[in-house]
Amino acid sequence: VLKRARMVRNVLLLLYFSIACMVLTATTLALNTLGFLSPALNIPVWTFLIGLLAILIAVVQEMFEVLLALKALKLDIEANQHT
């Protein structure tokens, strides 16, 4: 149970991090448009890609958590059938 709770926590943290990256992307796009940042830095591109990567990692981790939850449910059902 504790392992699954840690997995869910990590997924949530990654999703929150990705949201922060998307906010940072929007902010840096605005700063680029207003001339406060050099477009050559490509900061919006990098923050967007990092945010997408965080979402991808979160989705993969959540798939593993679901598989673990289904395995635990199957074991519980099998244990209850024998009693």
PDB file of C-alpha atoms in Angstrom, residues 24-44:
ATOM      1  CA  LEU A  24       6.519  29.350 -17.261  1.00  0.00           C
ATOM      2  CA  THR A  25       6.188  28.713 -21.001  1.00  0.00           C
ATOM      3  CA  ALA A  26       3.317  31.190 -21.276  1.00  0.00           C
ATOM      4  CA  THR A  27       5.193  33.740 -19.164  1.00  0.00           C
ATOM      5  CA  THR A  28       8.385  33.496 -21.189  1.00  0.00           C
ATOM      6  CA  LEU A  29       6.411  33.721 -24.447  1.00  0.00           C
ATOM      7  CA  ALA A  30       4.900  36.967 -23.181  1.00  0.00           C
ATOM      8  CA  LEU A  31       8.306  38.265 -22.097  1.00  0.00           C
ATOM      9  CA  ASN A  32       9.734  37.383 -25.516  1.00  0.00           C
ATOM     10  CA  THR A  33       6.878  39.201 -27.238  1.00  0.00           C
ATOM     11  CA  LEU A  34       7.369  42.279 -25.067  1.00  0.00           C
ATOM     12  CA  GLY A  35      11.103  42.257 -25.756  1.00  0.00           C
ATOM     13  CA  PHE A  36      12.287  41.452 -22.225  1.00  0.00           C
ATOM     14  CA  LEU A  37      13.914  38.168 -23.260  1.00  0.00           C
ATOM     15  CA  SER A  38      16.041  37.315 -26.241  1.00  0.00           C
ATOM     16  CA  PRO A  39      14.159  35.018 -28.631  1.00  0.00           C
ATOM     17  CA  ALA A  40      17.481  33.278 -29.284  1.00  0.00           C
ATOM     18  CA  LEU A  41      17.353  31.714 -25.819  1.00  0.00           C
ATOM     19  CA  ASN A  42      14.380  29.509 -26.787  1.00  0.00           C
ATOM     20  CA  ILE A  43      13.281  29.367 -23.140  1.00  0.00           C
ATOM     21  CA  PRO A  44       9.594  28.803 -24.026  1.00  0.00           C
TER      22      PRO A  44
END
